[in-house]
Amino acid sequence: MLHFLDKSLRFPDSTEARADGLLAVGGDLSPQRLLLAYRSGIFPWFSDGDPPLWWCPDPRMVLFPTEFKRSKSLRKSIRTGGFSITQNSEFEAVIRACAEAPRPDQLGTWITEEMVQAYVELHRMGHAHSVEVWYHDELVGGLYGIDLPEFKVFCGESMFSKQTDASKVGFSFLVASLLEQNYKLIDCQMYTDHLASLGAREIARQDFLGYLKK
């Protein structure tokens, strides 16, 4: 069943999503709706010109921080690559770089201007965070996502890299930071070979939703 949202601040039960993971259509990208979505295991993903589409796939791609795989080349890049890391210093630059990054399997970006403005507002409110990777004074990689500290879950949204291993270095930094704070997992949403190479794996939707409980 596909649900159509109105102006009321509500979502259907996450387990009612279709086989492809699509749960609902419509609504808006207000901070309140976005936070309710993430806290319910739901995320928006749609193209420019379309109404908001809300997803809760089964299975769910996640990374348990203790299972993160640092390849030999990545460990070398961390040690000798000359990168430096900051957090939350250039959030808008990171999300715009993610929007512009080429995706071989996509014709365009799902990070529309509407999405950029919505997540910048969440960042201003302290809910969306970024990691920036620098080479000298140039921003060469980074990632952003939604933090759910009450559940010890970080919802990764997108990353970009303009230099070999730059985004992986930033991701490694994020994982280490979340480990120190005893986070349970990073939500990676949907399967990709790249995420799997870093140690992410699929779990049942119901198991994922179980982590979104205090």
Short mmCIF file of C-alpha atoms in Angstrom, two decimals:
data_model
loop_
_atom_site.label_atom_id
_atom_site.label_comp_id
_atom_site.label_asym_id
_atom_site.label_seq_id
_atom_site.Cartn_x
_atom_site.Cartn_y
_atom_site.Cartn_z
CA MET A 1 0.00 0.00 0.00
CA LEU A 2 1.25 3.50 -0.87
CA HIS A 3 0.29 6.26 1.53
CA PHE A 4 -0.30 9.89 0.59
CA LEU A 5 0.63 12.50 3.18
CA ASP A 6 -1.24 15.71 3.90
CA LYS A 7 -0.25 18.64 6.10
CA SER A 8 -0.61 16.68 9.32
CA LEU A 9 2.66 15.71 10.98
CA ARG A 10 2.42 11.95 10.76
CA PHE A 11 3.75 8.91 8.92
CA PRO A 12 2.22 5.48 8.41
CA ASP A 13 3.83 2.54 10.14
CA SER A 14 7.27 1.96 8.64
CA THR A 15 6.54 -1.73 8.08
CA GLU A 16 3.79 -0.85 5.59
CA ALA A 17 6.31 0.13 2.90
CA ARG A 18 6.05 -1.51 -0.52
CA ALA A 19 8.45 -4.25 -1.58
CA ASP A 20 10.79 -1.65 -3.11
CA GLY A 21 10.85 0.30 0.18
CA LEU A 22 8.61 3.20 -0.88
CA LEU A 23 6.26 4.09 1.98
CA ALA A 24 4.61 7.44 1.31
CA VAL A 25 4.30 10.38 -1.07
CA GLY A 26 3.79 14.05 -0.27
CA GLY A 27 4.14 16.19 2.80
CA ASP A 28 7.02 18.64 3.10
CA LEU A 29 10.64 18.91 4.21
CA SER A 30 10.04 20.87 7.38
CA PRO A 31 12.53 20.18 10.19
CA GLN A 32 9.77 18.65 12.28
CA ARG A 33 8.72 16.20 9.55
CA LEU A 34 12.30 15.28 8.67
CA LEU A 35 13.19 14.54 12.30
CA LEU A 36 10.03 12.49 12.75
CA ALA A 37 10.94 10.55 9.61
CA TYR A 38 14.48 9.69 10.71
CA ARG A 39 13.34 8.77 14.19
CA SER A 40 10.85 6.39 12.54
CA GLY A 41 13.42 4.78 10.24
CA ILE A 42 12.21 6.71 7.19
CA PHE A 43 14.18 8.92 4.80
CA PRO A 44 13.31 11.14 1.80
CA TRP A 45 14.65 10.37 -1.67
CA PHE A 46 13.22 11.94 -4.81
CA SER A 47 14.17 13.85 -7.95
CA ASP A 48 13.77 17.53 -8.69
CA GLY A 49 10.20 18.34 -9.71
CA ASP A 50 8.70 15.31 -7.94
CA PRO A 51 6.77 15.39 -4.65
CA PRO A 52 8.68 14.12 -1.62
CA LEU A 53 9.00 10.33 -1.61
CA TRP A 54 9.56 8.61 1.73
CA TRP A 55 11.35 5.25 2.02
CA CYS A 56 11.92 2.48 4.54
CA PRO A 57 13.54 -0.44 2.67
CA ASP A 58 13.81 -4.03 3.76
CA PRO A 59 16.56 -5.11 4.16
CA ARG A 60 18.40 -2.06 5.50
CA MET A 61 22.09 -1.33 4.87
CA VAL A 62 23.91 -0.44 8.09
CA LEU A 63 27.43 -0.26 9.42
CA PHE A 64 28.19 -1.32 12.95
CA PRO A 65 31.16 0.87 13.94
CA THR A 66 33.14 -2.09 15.30
CA GLU A 67 32.89 -3.77 11.87
CA PHE A 68 34.38 -0.90 9.85
CA LYS A 69 37.08 -2.15 7.46
CA ARG A 70 40.15 0.00 6.99
CA SER A 71 42.06 -1.34 4.01
CA LYS A 72 45.85 -1.20 3.89
CA SER A 73 45.68 1.65 1.35
CA LEU A 74 43.22 3.59 3.51
CA ARG A 75 45.41 3.23 6.58
CA LYS A 76 48.30 4.58 4.52
CA SER A 77 46.20 7.54 3.32
CA ILE A 78 45.25 8.34 6.92
CA ARG A 79 48.90 8.26 8.02
CA THR A 80 50.67 9.89 5.09
CA GLY A 81 48.04 11.39 2.77
CA GLY A 82 48.43 14.90 4.14
CA PHE A 83 44.72 15.24 4.93
CA SER A 84 43.26 17.28 7.76
CA ILE A 85 39.76 16.90 9.20
CA THR A 86 37.19 19.33 10.54
CA GLN A 87 33.62 18.87 11.75
CA ASN A 88 30.65 21.12 11.03
CA SER A 89 32.80 23.95 9.69
CA GLU A 90 31.50 23.90 6.08
CA PHE A 91 28.22 22.00 6.14
CA GLU A 92 26.63 23.76 3.18
CA ALA A 93 29.78 23.38 1.08
CA VAL A 94 29.78 19.64 1.82
CA ILE A 95 26.14 19.04 0.91
CA ARG A 96 26.52 21.07 -2.31
CA ALA A 97 29.64 19.12 -3.23
CA CYS A 98 27.72 15.90 -2.64
CA ALA A 99 24.96 17.18 -4.93
CA GLU A 100 27.48 17.93 -7.69
CA ALA A 101 29.46 14.70 -7.37
CA PRO A 102 29.10 12.42 -10.43
CA ARG A 103 27.20 9.18 -9.79
CA PRO A 104 27.86 6.55 -12.49
CA ASP A 105 24.53 4.80 -11.81
CA GLN A 106 22.40 7.97 -11.71
CA LEU A 107 21.33 10.46 -14.37
CA GLY A 108 21.20 13.34 -11.92
CA THR A 109 21.18 14.18 -8.23
CA TRP A 110 18.49 13.66 -5.63
CA ILE A 111 20.01 16.46 -3.52
CA THR A 112 17.84 19.24 -4.92
CA GLU A 113 17.98 22.86 -3.83
CA GLU A 114 14.92 22.17 -1.67
CA MET A 115 16.82 19.37 0.05
CA VAL A 116 19.92 21.55 0.50
CA GLN A 117 17.95 24.27 2.25
CA ALA A 118 16.10 21.77 4.43
CA TYR A 119 19.28 20.08 5.65
CA VAL A 120 21.12 23.36 6.14
CA GLU A 121 18.28 24.33 8.47
CA LEU A 122 18.62 21.03 10.32
CA HIS A 123 22.34 21.75 10.66
CA ARG A 124 21.59 25.19 12.05
CA MET A 125 19.34 23.51 14.62
CA GLY A 126 22.11 21.06 15.59
CA HIS A 127 20.62 17.89 14.08
CA ALA A 128 22.63 17.55 10.85
CA HIS A 129 26.41 17.18 10.98
CA SER A 130 29.24 17.20 8.47
CA VAL A 131 32.82 16.01 8.29
CA GLU A 132 35.19 17.95 6.04
CA VAL A 133 38.40 16.56 4.58
CA TRP A 134 41.03 19.07 3.49
CA TYR A 135 44.21 18.82 1.48
CA HIS A 136 46.10 21.98 2.35
CA ASP A 137 43.37 24.63 2.01
CA GLU A 138 41.17 22.76 -0.47
CA LEU A 139 38.01 20.89 0.50
CA VAL A 140 38.59 17.53 -1.21
CA GLY A 141 36.10 15.26 0.55
CA GLY A 142 33.40 15.02 3.12
CA LEU A 143 30.10 13.60 4.26
CA TYR A 144 26.97 14.63 6.09
CA GLY A 145 24.07 13.03 7.90
CA ILE A 146 21.48 13.26 10.65
CA ASP A 147 22.48 12.60 14.24
CA LEU A 148 20.05 10.76 16.52
CA PRO A 149 21.94 10.85 19.83
CA GLU A 150 18.93 9.67 21.81
CA PHE A 151 19.18 6.34 19.95
CA LYS A 152 22.97 6.34 19.46
CA VAL A 153 22.38 6.13 15.70
CA PHE A 154 23.89 8.28 12.95
CA CYS A 155 22.00 8.41 9.64
CA GLY A 156 24.51 8.85 6.84
CA GLU A 157 23.17 10.72 3.82
CA SER A 158 25.91 11.27 1.26
CA MET A 159 29.65 11.71 0.76
CA PHE A 160 31.93 13.06 -1.93
CA SER A 161 35.58 12.81 -2.87
CA LYS A 162 37.74 14.90 -5.17
CA GLN A 163 40.92 13.05 -4.28
CA THR A 164 41.67 9.36 -3.81
CA ASP A 165 40.47 8.08 -0.41
CA ALA A 166 39.36 11.55 0.77
CA SER A 167 35.79 10.54 1.59
CA LYS A 168 36.99 7.27 3.15
CA VAL A 169 39.35 9.22 5.41
CA GLY A 170 36.41 11.36 6.53
CA PHE A 171 34.25 8.29 7.06
CA SER A 172 37.00 6.66 9.11
CA PHE A 173 37.13 9.76 11.30
CA LEU A 174 33.33 9.63 11.76
CA VAL A 175 33.41 5.96 12.74
CA ALA A 176 36.15 6.57 15.31
CA SER A 177 34.20 9.48 16.78
CA LEU A 178 31.00 7.45 17.03
CA LEU A 179 32.86 4.54 18.63
CA GLU A 180 34.10 6.86 21.36
CA GLN A 181 30.48 7.86 22.02
CA ASN A 182 29.24 4.25 22.08
CA TYR A 183 26.99 4.63 19.04
CA LYS A 184 25.16 1.49 17.96
CA LEU A 185 25.25 1.87 14.20
CA ILE A 186 25.42 4.09 11.13
CA ASP A 187 22.39 3.91 8.87
CA CYS A 188 23.59 3.57 5.27
CA GLN A 189 20.04 3.11 3.91
CA MET A 190 20.55 1.03 0.74
CA TYR A 191 23.15 -1.44 -0.52
CA THR A 192 26.13 -0.36 -2.60
CA ASP A 193 29.33 -2.27 -3.30
CA HIS A 194 31.31 0.71 -1.98
CA LEU A 195 29.58 0.59 1.41
CA ALA A 196 29.93 -3.18 1.57
CA SER A 197 33.68 -2.84 1.01
CA LEU A 198 33.82 -0.66 4.13
CA GLY A 199 32.11 -3.29 6.26
CA ALA A 200 28.46 -2.31 5.95
CA ARG A 201 25.90 -5.09 5.65
CA GLU A 202 22.18 -5.57 5.28
CA ILE A 203 19.91 -6.38 8.22
CA ALA A 204 16.16 -6.92 8.39
CA ARG A 205 14.08 -3.75 8.55
CA GLN A 206 12.46 -4.89 11.77
CA ASP A 207 15.89 -5.35 13.36
CA PHE A 208 16.91 -1.87 12.22
CA LEU A 209 13.75 -0.32 13.64
CA GLY A 210 14.56 -2.02 16.92
CA TYR A 211 17.65 0.17 17.25
CA LEU A 212 15.47 3.30 17.08
CA LYS A 213 14.28 2.82 20.62
CA LYS A 214 15.71 4.40 23.72
#
